[in-house]
XYZ file of C-alpha atoms in Angstrom:
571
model
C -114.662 -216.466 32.600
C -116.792 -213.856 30.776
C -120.075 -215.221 31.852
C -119.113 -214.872 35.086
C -117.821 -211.532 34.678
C -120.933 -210.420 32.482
C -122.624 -212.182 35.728
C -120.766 -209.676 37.811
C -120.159 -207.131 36.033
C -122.996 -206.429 33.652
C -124.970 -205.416 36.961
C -121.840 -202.833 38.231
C -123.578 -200.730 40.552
C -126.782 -203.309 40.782
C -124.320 -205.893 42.776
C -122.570 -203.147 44.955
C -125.562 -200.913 45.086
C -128.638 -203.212 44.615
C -127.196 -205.953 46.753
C -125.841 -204.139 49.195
C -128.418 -201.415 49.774
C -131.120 -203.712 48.696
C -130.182 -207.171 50.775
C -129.020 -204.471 53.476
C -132.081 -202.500 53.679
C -133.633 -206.353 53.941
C -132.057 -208.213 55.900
C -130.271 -205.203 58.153
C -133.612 -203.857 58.975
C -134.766 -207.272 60.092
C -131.440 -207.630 62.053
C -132.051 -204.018 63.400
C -135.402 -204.943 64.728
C -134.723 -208.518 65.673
C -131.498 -207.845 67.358
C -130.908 -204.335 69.090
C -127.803 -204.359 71.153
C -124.496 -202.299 70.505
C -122.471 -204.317 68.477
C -125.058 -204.746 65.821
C -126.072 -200.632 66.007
C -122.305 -199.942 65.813
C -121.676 -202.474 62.731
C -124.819 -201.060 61.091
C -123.659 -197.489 61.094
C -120.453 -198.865 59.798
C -121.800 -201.190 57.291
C -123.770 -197.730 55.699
C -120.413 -195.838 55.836
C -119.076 -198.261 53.242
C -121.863 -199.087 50.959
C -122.171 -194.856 50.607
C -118.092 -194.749 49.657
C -118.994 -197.770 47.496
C -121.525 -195.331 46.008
C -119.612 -192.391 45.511
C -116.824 -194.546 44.177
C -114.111 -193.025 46.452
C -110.799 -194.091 46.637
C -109.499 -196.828 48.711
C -112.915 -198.813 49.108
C -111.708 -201.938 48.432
C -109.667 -201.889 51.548
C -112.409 -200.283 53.561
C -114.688 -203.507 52.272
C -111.775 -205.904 53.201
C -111.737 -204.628 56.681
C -115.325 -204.095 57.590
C -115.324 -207.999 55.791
C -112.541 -209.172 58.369
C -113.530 -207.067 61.095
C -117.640 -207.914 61.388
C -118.480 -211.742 61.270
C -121.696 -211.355 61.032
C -124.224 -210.498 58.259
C -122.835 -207.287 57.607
C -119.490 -208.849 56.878
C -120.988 -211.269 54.971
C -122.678 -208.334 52.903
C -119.434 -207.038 52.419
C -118.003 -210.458 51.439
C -120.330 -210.135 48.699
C -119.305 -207.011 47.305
C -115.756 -208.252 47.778
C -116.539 -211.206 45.393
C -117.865 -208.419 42.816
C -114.557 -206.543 43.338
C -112.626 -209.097 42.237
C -114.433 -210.908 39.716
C -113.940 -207.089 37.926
C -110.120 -207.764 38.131
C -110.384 -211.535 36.812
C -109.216 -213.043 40.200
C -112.180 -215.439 40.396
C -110.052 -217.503 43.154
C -110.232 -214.156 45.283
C -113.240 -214.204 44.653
C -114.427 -217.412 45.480
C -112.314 -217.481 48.667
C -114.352 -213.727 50.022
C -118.005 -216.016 49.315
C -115.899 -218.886 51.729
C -115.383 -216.149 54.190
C -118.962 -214.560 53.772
C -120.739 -218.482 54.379
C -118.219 -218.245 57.816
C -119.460 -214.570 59.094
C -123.529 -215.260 59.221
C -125.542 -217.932 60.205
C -128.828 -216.740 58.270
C -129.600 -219.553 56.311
C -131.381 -216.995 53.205
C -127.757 -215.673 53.625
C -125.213 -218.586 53.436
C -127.811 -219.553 50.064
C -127.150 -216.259 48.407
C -123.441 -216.676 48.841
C -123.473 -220.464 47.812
C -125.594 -219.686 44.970
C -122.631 -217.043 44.174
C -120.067 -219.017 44.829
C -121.864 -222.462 42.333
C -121.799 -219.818 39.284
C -118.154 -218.796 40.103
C -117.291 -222.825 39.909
C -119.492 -223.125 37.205
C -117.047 -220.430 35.404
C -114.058 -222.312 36.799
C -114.917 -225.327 34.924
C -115.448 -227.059 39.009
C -118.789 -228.291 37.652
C -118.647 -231.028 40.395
C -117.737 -228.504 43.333
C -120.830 -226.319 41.936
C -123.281 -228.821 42.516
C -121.883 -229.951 45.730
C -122.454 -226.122 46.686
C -125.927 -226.209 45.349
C -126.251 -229.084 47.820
C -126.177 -226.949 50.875
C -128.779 -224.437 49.282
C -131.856 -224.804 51.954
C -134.978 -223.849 51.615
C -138.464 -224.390 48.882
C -137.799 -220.445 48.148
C -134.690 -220.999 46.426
C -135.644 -224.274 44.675
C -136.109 -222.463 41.373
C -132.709 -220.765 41.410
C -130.435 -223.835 42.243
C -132.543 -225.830 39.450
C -131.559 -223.105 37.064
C -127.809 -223.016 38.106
C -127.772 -227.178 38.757
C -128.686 -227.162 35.138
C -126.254 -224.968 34.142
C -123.497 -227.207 36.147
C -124.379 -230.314 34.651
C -124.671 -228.970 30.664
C -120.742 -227.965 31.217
C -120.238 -231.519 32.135
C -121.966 -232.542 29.035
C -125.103 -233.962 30.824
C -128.092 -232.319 28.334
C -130.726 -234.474 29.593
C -129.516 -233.925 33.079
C -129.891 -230.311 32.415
C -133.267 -229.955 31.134
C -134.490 -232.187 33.843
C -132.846 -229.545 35.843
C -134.505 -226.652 34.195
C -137.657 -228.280 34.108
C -138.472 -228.288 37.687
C -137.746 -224.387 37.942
C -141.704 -223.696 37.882
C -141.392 -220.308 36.830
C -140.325 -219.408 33.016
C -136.877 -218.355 33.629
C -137.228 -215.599 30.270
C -140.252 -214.031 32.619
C -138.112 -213.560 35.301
C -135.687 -211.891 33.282
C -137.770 -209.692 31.913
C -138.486 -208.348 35.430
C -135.222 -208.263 37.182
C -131.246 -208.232 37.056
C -130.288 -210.518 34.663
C -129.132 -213.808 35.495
C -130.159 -214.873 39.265
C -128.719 -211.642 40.800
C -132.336 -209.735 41.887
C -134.021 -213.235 41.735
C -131.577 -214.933 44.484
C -131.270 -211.874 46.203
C -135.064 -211.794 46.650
C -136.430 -215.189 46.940
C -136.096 -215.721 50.775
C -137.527 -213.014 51.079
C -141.474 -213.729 50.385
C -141.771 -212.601 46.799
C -143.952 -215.220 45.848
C -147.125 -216.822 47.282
C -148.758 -220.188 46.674
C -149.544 -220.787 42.820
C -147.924 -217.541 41.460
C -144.662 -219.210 40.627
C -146.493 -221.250 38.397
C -146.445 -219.127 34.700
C -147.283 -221.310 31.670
C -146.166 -219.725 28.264
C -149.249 -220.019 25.784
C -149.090 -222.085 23.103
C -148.282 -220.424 19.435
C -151.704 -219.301 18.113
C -153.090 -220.583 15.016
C -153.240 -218.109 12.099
C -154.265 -218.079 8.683
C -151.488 -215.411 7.238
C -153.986 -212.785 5.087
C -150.526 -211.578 3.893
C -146.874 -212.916 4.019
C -144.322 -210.435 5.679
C -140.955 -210.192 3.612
C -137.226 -209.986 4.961
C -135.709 -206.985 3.128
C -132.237 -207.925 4.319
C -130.330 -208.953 7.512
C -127.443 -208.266 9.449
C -125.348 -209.272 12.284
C -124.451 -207.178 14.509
C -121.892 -208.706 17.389
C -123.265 -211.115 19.783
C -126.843 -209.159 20.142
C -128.172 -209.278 24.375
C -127.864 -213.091 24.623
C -129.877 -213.973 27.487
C -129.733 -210.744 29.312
C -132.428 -208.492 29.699
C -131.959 -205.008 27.672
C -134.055 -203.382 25.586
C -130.481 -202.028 23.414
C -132.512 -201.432 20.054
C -131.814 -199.733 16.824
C -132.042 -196.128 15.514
C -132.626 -194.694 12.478
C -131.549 -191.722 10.794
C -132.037 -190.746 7.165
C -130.628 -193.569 4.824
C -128.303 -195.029 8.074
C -129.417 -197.562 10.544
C -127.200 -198.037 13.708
C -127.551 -201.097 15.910
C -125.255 -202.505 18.791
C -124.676 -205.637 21.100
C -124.232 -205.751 24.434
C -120.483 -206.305 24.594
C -119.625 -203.221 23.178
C -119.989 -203.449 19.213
C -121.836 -200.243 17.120
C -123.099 -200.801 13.710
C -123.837 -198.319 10.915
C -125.485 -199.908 8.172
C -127.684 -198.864 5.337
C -130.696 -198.570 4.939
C -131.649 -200.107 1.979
C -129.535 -203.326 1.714
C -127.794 -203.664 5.166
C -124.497 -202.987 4.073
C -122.162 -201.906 6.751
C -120.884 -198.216 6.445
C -118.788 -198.367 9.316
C -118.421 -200.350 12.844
C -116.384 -199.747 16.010
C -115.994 -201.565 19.600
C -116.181 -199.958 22.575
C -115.435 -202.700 24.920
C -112.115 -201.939 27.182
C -109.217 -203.428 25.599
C -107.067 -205.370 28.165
C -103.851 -206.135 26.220
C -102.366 -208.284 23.531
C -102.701 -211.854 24.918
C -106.383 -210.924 26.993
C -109.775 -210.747 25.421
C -111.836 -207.333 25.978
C -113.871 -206.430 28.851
C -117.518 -206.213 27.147
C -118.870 -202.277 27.714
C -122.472 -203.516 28.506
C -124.413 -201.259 26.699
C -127.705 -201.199 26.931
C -130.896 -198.886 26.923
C -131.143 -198.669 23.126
C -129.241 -196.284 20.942
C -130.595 -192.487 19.943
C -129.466 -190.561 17.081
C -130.021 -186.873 17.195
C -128.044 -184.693 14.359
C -124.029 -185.464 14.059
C -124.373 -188.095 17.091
C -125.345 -191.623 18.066
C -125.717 -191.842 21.717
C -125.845 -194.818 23.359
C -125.525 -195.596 27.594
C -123.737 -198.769 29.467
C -124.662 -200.144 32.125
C -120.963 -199.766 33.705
C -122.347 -195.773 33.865
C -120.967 -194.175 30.665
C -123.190 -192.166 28.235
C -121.140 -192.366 24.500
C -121.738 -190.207 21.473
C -120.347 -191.158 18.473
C -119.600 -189.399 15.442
C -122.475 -190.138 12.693
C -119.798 -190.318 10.072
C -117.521 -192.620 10.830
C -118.983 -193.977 14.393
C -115.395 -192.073 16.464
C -115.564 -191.031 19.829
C -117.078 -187.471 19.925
C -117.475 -187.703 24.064
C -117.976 -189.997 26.832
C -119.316 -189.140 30.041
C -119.065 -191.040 33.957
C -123.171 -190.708 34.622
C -124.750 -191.447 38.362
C -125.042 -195.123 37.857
C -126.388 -197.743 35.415
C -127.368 -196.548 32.366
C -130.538 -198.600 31.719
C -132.820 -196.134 29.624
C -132.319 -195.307 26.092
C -131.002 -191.011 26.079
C -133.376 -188.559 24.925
C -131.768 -185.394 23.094
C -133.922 -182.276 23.224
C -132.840 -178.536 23.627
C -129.084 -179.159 23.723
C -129.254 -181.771 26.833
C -128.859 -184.860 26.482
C -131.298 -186.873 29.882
C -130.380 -190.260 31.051
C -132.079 -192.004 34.067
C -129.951 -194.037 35.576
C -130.686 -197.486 37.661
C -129.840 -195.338 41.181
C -132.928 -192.937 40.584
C -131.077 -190.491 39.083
C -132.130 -188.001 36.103
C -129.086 -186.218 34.556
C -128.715 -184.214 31.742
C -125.725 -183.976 29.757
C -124.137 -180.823 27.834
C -124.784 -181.972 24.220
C -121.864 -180.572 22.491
C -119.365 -181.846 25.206
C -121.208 -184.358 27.788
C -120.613 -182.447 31.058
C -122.844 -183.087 33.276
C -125.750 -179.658 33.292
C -127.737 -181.204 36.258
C -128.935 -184.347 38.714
C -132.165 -184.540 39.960
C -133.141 -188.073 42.402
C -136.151 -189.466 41.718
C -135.922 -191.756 45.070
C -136.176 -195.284 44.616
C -137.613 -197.953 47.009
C -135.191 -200.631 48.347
C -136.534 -203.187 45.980
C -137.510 -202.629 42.003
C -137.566 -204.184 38.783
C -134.622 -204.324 35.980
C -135.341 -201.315 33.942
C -135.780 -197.451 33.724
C -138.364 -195.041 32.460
C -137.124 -192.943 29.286
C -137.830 -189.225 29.525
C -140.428 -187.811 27.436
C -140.183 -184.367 26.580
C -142.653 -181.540 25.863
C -142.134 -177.435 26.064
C -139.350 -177.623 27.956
C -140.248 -179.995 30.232
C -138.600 -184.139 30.873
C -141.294 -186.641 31.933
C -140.051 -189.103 33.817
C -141.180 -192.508 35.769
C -140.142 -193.661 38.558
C -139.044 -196.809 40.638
C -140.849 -195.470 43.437
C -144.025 -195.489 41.548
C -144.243 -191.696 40.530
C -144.292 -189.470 37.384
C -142.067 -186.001 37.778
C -141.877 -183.022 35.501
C -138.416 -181.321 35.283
C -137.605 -178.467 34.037
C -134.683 -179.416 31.578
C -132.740 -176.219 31.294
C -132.156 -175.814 35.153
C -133.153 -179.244 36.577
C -135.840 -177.748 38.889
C -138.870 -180.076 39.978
C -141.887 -178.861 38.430
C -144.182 -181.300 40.106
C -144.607 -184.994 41.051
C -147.835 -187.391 40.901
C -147.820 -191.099 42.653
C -149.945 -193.558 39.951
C -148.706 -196.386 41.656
C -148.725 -197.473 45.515
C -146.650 -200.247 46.357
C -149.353 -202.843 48.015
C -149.588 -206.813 48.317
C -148.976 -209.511 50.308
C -145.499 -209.941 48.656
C -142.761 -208.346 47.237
C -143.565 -208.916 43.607
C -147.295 -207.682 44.098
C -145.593 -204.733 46.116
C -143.448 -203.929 42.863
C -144.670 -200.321 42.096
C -141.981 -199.256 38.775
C -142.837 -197.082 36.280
C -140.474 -198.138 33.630
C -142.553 -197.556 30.489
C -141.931 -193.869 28.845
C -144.677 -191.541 29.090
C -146.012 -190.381 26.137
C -147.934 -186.793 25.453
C -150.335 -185.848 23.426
C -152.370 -182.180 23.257
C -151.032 -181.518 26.976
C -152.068 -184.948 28.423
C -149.501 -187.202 29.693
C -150.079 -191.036 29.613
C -148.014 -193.078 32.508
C -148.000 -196.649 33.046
C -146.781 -198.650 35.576
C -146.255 -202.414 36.734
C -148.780 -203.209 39.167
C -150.833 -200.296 39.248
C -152.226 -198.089 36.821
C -152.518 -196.594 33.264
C -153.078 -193.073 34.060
C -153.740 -190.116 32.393
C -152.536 -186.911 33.735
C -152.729 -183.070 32.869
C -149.049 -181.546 31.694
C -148.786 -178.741 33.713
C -149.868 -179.377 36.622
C -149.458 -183.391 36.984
C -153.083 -183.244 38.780
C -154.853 -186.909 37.650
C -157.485 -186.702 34.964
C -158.625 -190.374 34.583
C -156.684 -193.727 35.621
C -157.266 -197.494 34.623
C -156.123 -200.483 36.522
C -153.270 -201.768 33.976
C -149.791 -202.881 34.183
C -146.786 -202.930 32.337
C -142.569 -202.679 31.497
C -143.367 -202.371 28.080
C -143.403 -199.203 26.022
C -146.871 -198.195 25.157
C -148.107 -196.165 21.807
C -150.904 -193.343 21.801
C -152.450 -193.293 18.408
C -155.053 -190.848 17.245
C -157.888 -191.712 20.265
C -156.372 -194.887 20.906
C -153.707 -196.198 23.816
C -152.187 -199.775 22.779
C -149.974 -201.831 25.205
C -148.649 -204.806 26.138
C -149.483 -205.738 29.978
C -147.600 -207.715 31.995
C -148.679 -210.921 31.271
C -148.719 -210.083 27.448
C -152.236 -209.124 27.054
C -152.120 -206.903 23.853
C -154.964 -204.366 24.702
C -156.360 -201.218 22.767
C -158.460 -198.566 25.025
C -159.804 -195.331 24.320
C -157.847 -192.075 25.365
C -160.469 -190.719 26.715
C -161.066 -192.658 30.267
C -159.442 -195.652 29.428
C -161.987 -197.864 28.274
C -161.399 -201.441 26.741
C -161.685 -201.722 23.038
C -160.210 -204.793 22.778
C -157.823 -207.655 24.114
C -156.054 -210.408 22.393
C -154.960 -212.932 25.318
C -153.689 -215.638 23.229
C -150.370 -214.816 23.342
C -150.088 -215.054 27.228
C -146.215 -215.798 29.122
C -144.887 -215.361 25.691
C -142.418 -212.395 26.553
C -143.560 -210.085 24.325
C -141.558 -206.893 23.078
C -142.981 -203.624 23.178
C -145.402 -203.103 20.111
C -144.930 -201.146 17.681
C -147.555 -199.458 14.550
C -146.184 -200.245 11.002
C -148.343 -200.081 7.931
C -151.408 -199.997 9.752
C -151.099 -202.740 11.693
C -150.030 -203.750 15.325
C -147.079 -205.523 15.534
C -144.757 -207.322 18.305
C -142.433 -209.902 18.588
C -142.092 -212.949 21.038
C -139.577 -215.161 22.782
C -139.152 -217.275 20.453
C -138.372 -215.461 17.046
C -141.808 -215.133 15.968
C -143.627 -212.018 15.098
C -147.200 -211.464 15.203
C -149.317 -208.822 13.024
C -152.369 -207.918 14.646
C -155.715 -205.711 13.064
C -155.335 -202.761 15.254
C -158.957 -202.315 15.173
C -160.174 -206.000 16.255
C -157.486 -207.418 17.865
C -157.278 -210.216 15.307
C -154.714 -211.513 14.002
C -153.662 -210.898 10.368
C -149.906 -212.622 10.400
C -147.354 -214.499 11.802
C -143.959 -215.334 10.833
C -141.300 -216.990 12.389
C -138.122 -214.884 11.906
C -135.292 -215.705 14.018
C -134.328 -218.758 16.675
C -132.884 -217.093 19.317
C -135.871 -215.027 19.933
C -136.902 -211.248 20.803
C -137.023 -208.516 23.305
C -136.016 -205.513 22.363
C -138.219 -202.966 21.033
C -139.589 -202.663 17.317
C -138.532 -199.407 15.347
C -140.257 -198.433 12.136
C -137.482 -197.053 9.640
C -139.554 -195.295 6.638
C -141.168 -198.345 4.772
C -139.271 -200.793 7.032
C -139.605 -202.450 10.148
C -136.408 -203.390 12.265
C -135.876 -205.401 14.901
C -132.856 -207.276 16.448
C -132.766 -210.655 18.025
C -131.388 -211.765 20.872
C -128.540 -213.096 19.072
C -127.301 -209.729 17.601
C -129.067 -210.589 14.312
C -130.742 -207.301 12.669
C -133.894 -207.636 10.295
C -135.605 -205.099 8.002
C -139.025 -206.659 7.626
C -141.473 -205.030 4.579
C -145.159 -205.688 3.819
């Protein structure tokens, strides 16, 4: 039940929202221009009246839904079938749920459609231990663009029926490294399946190869200080939820709603709460999905969700100070500077937040195209100013105080023969240094633009989601095919690249003790001469693996594993 519901509901406004404005912007449009007579104009108009309540989270939607649903059998109603299913997967009723994809499958005849639903409907049976129905559901699933998905989710069937072998003979024929994918979009299949009949890929690009483990001859041997658990860590979701530090306290969380104050020093806990929604006696908690990454700014640790809550706790004792209803998903980590506190939500929005009390100061919207990748640029912030990317492939300066637009610069323009090569984020957190800004985005450009007025001083072709560090005269970053590069800061120019750890999912890196460090996939992490490229060390740490970002804590360096597990690593 709580996969499915972490399926569900970890994406909150991402199904309601992302599927429904996202497949709807799709799949309407190509209704809209494929089929122009009155009933479809009348159920489109109707169709956006409910996905904007949906939005604005006014009352009685889920009637509204359950009409338009009953009343439009076509793929409108089978749009709202979906965000039915989503409604009641939220209240546990996973019947209800299944029963709203039935009815969805009856209102269209789109084939990309009726697969989205079925490949709905398989994980809700997967959930309902009906291992058997799922893969007679995956059965129906038409179509070489959705061959990956019903692999992944055929594997998943037949591992609950004990089958292992079945199941990696499953996995094995989804071509593309499923960690990849979830690196770029909504966990799970959600953006995938809602995306693959629609021409994101082309030919061989499906086709991504992790590199093997490099080779090295350790010139040093990396030491665990300590480690700690800390809940049940991200699992196999993406979110980049990593620690903070603060003085002699390190404070970490997990996904389902666990935050961890521990010291510095030795690990030892100080103090731990849950903020996951308790349910009652006899039920088990609804998981807060926090994600982002945690900030700790003076008496508070902030930390957003990605059911659209912004907490700060209490330093001391890790209590409640405020909690605050934001615009939508709160994928970024916050950013505290002159009494605000910014978070850029998945919906485009950048709001700051009273410090002292969490009311909301101001909302500014970014825009955001109809189809993006998982993730949201942090603010950086500089003489008053947030710096902000954007989905829609843009960098904006806003004032923080008032929330007035200061200006806005495009670095990346969406462009391609598919979706994916269309993909025009900028997810990665600008950085500035003596009034320049540096930007990066996926698919299109390092850039390196002037603070006050946004106007373009030089730009490279380079792309990323990763975090990127400016470093004296040097830029270092991760690409998107895990490239670790150094240029120059002035121009952009290569210094070097280390391509041998290509398709390995790298984390952000991160400078510690004068050397370049990230970590991988698979629970290694790999020290690299930040003036060669070369590597120095490697050192397998933990099983489950990494994403998250690095953070240097005085003469430590933490990171958290997938699994929750937290490590303070010394040299």
């Amino acid at each position: 039940m709580e996969a499915v519901k972490r399926f569900f509901a970890e994406n909150g406004k991402a199904l309601v929202v992302g599927v429904v404005l996202g497949i709807g912007a799709l799949v309407g449009w190509r209704y809209w221009n494929g089929h122009q007579d009155d009933s479809m104009r009348e159920a489109s108009l109707a169709y956006q009246n409910v996905t904007s309540a949906v939005k604005a989270d006014q009352p009685q939607t889920l009637e509204a839904v359950e009409k338009f649903a009953a009343d439009n059998k076509n793929t409108y109603g089978a749009l709202a079938a979906l965000e039915l299913a989503q409604q009641f997967v939220d209240k546990n009723e996973l019947d209800k749920a299944a029963t709203q994809l039935q009815n969805g499958l009856s209102s269209t005849k789109d084939e990309n459609m009726q697969a989205l639903i079925n490949l709905r409907l398989a994980r809700i049976q997967i959930q309902q231990k009906q291992a058997d129905a799922a893969l007679k559901t995956l059965d129906s699933v038409k179509g070489e663009g959705w061959v990956a998905m019903v692999a992944d989710l055929r594997g998943e069937a037949l591992l609950s029926k004990g089958d292992k072998q079945g199941a990696r003979d499953a996995w094995s024929k989804a071509k593309r490294d499923p960690m990849q994918l979830r690196k770029l979009f909504v966990p799970g299949l959600l953006s995938l399946t809602l995306l693959s009949g629609c021409s994101l890929f082309s030919g061989e690009e499906d086709v991504v190869k992790m590199s093997p483990l490099p080779t090295v001859e350790n010139q040093f041997t990396p030491q665990k200080a300590w480690s700690t658990s800390v809940g049940d860590g991200i699992g196999d979701f993406y979110s980049n939820l990593h620690p903070a530090w603060q003085g002699s306290t390190i404070y970490a969380a997990d996904r389902r709603g666990t935050v961890k104050a521990v010291n510095a020093d030795d690990g030892k806990e100080e103090w731990k709460v849950d903020l996951s929604e308790k349910t009652g006696f006899f039920s088990s908690n609804i998981p807060a999905l926090l994600s982002g990454g945690l900030t700790v700014d003076g008496g508070h640790v902030y930390v957003g969700s990605e059911k659209a809550k912004v907490f700060a706790l209490n330093t001391s004792d890790g209590s409640i100070a405020w909690q605050t209803k934001v615009a939508g998903e709160a994928l970024s980590r916050p950013v505290v500077s002159d009494g605000v506190v910014l978070i850029h939500t998945s919906n485009g929005m950048l709001q700051a937040l009273n410090e002292a009390d969490g009311a909301v100061k101001w909302s500014v919207n970014l825009d955001m195209p109809a189809l993006s990748l998982r993730g949201e640029s942090a603010p950086a912030t500089a003489f008053g100013a947030a710096i902000v990317g954007g989905d829609n492939g843009r960098v904006s300066a806003v004032l923080m105080q008032q929330g007035q637009l200061i200006w806005q610069q495009r670095i990346s323009q969406a462009t391609g023969a598919t979706e994916i090569d269309r993909l025009s984020d900028v997810d990665t957190t600008p950085v500035i240094v003596n009034g320049v800004v540096y930007a990066l985005a996926y698919n299109g450009n390092l850039t390196a633009l002037d603070l006050r007025s946004g106007q373009i001083m030089w730009k490279r072709e380079m792309g990323s989601v990763n975090d990127f560090i400016v470093d004296g005269n040097r830029i270092y970053l991760v690409d998107q095919n895990d490239r670790v590069v150094a240029l120059n800061v002035d121009g952009g120019v290569t210094l070097w690249t280390q391509s041998d750890l290509l398709h390995r999912n790298l984390t952000a890196p991160v400078l510690y003790n004068g050397y370049l460090v990230v970590g991988d996939s698979e629970g290694y992490m790999h020290w690299i001469n930040n003036d060669d490229g070369r590597f120095v060390a490697q050192q397998k740490v933990d099983s489950s693996g990494f994403q998250t970002t690095p953070v240097v804590a005085s003469d430590k360096l933490l990171i958290q594993a997938k699994d929750g597990t937290l490590y303070a690593i010394k040299r």
